[in-house]
C-alpha cells in the first residue's frame, strides 16, 4: 500500500486528523530543507508537501513567490529536490512525501524520466497545480505505474460535473482550496467549508484535506472538525522568510506552530 | 504533418492545437474559463453580437484600416512591392483594440463590472482602459515595473483613461510577470472580474477568441489585396511576441497555399547570444506557462528564461500555441530580427514614408526589407504595421543619447 493511503488509514482508525505542512524546497538554502522536514515530522506532521520552486508560481501569493525566489537564487532544481527526498528517506521511511509545484520543470525533465526518478527517490504523490485532470492524460497511468499518486485540487467554484471528474481521477487525498485567491490570502469560514465538503463526500471516499487560510491552532481545529486534514503553508514559509539569516532557529519555529496545531487537532479529536 | 490537421478547424474541444494549447490552470480558475467558453460559444455565431462588434469596429475603431502601398520605400529597396496594413491608424494606435472591443462585449454580456489586463508595451493596456472607460467598467492594468519605466507615455494614457496601473516587481519585471499577477488577481476576484488577455496565448478559450477577434485584420487585407493588387499577395509578414497581430493577419489566408507567411520574432541582441525573445526561431523546448503548452524559453531545470528585446511588447518567453503548430506543420516560417536592424527599419520607414512604426511592428519591417530585396518588382508583400511608434519615442531618444 502507498504510504499516503496507509497514513490516512491509520489516522482514520485512530480518529485523528492529518496535519500536512508545506515548505518550499531550497528555501532559504538547499542544505536546510531535509532538517526542516524532519523537524516537521517530529512536531506531528502526517504528510509532507514539498514545494518544487518555479520561476512563475501563478497560483501563489507573495510569501511563496518569495520562497521560490530564495530557492532559485541557490539554483534549486527538480533534480535537487529529488535528492533531498532521497536524503530524507535515510532517516524516515514512513512519512509520505508529496511534491507540489508547477508543470514546466516536470515537462522539461520528461514525464518518463520524472516518474522513474521520483519513485526511486521515495516520492509518494504529485500535486501539479497547473495540471488539472483534463490535461494529465496518459501521465496518470505513468505516475500510477511508478507508485506516484496524483493529488488534485478542488475549489469552492468547482462545478458538480467537474468535481465528479476530479474525484474520479484523484488518489491519496483531495486538496480543497478553501478560499478564492492565491496562497496566503485572508481568513476562512469553517462552517461554509464544511458544507462544501459535505457536497464532495457524496462523490468520493478519498480523504478531504483543506488548505489556504490555516494560520494557528484555532483555525486548524475548526477545519479539523469538518475535514480529514489541514494543510498549512504560508505561516511556515513566513517563519522561514523571517529567519532566513538565522536558519538554525527555523526548525524550532516550525515546530512551535505545528506543535500547537497538532495539539489543537488531537484535542478536538478526543473531545 | 499538415495533412493530419485541418488548420481551419482548430482548436479541438479541449483547446488543443495538435500537441499545443490546452488549459493548464489551477482548479481555482477552471470555473471562470468554463464560464467564458460558454459565453463565447453562445455568442460566436449570433448575428446580433457580430453586428454589434462590426459596428464598434467601424464607428469607434475606424475600420477598415487602409492597405497602403509603400511605393517610395519599395522603389528604394528595389524588389517586391511592400503594402502596409495600417493597424497604426486604429483608435488607440494599434491592432490590440480589435480584440479588446470583442472581449469588452463579452465582459458586458457576462455582467461583470470590473476588467483587468496585462500589458507589455502598454498598447493592450491602453486599448483595455479605453473600452473600459467607454463601458463604465472599473479597470486595473498589470504592467512589469521595467515596462512601466520604458513606456511612461502609455502609463499616463491609461491613468488619464481612469485605469489603475499596477507595476509588477516580481521576476523579470516584464510582460510574463504582469500576466502572472493578472492571473493572481483574477483567481482572487473571479466573481466580479473579467480578464481581457491581450494575445493569442493563455488558457483555452483565449487563444481562440483573441484570434477570432483579431482576424478582422486578415479578412480586410485579403479583400483589399484582391481590390488593390488584383490578386492575393505573395507573402505576409508580421511580428510575433505572443502573436496576436500575426495571427489576425495570417488566419484568413491559412488555406491560400500560394501566400507565404513569415512571423518575425524579437531577436534582441541575436538569437545566438541567448539574449532574445524568439522561442520559435531558437527552437526552444516544449513547455507549459500561463495555461498553455507551447515553445517556451526555459533552462534545463524548467525555469522560465529571462528574455531581451528593445520592444516591450515582444518581450515574452512563450508564443501562442497556434503559431507553435503552424511552425511544426510548416505553414508559417518564423525568423527573428535583431534590435539593431529593428531600429534601422524604424528610422527608415519614418524618413522614407513619413510613418513612424511601433518598435514591435518594426521587426516585421526589418524582415520585409530583406525579403523584398530578394523578390521581383511584380511581387507583393503585405506587412502588418501593427501599431504606431509614438510610444517608443522615449526609447529611441534614449538610444540616441537624448533625455526629455
XYZ file of C-alpha atoms in Angstrom, chain A residues 99-104 106 114 126-132 136 143 151-153, chain B residues 25-26:
22
model
C 5.862 17.006 -4.444
C 3.879 20.155 -5.070
C 4.607 22.612 -7.818
C 4.065 23.604 -11.417
C 4.245 21.536 -14.552
C 7.119 23.032 -16.505
C 8.457 18.086 -14.990
C 10.483 12.154 -13.802
C 2.494 14.554 -7.035
C 0.366 17.674 -6.888
C 0.880 19.755 -10.013
C -1.037 22.988 -9.566
C -1.425 23.700 -13.285
C -2.195 20.176 -14.429
C -5.920 19.518 -13.980
C -2.981 14.717 -17.210
C 2.595 8.031 -12.472
C -3.304 14.608 -5.882
C -5.768 17.167 -7.258
C -7.192 20.470 -6.138
C -4.513 26.160 -14.906
C -5.099 25.848 -11.212
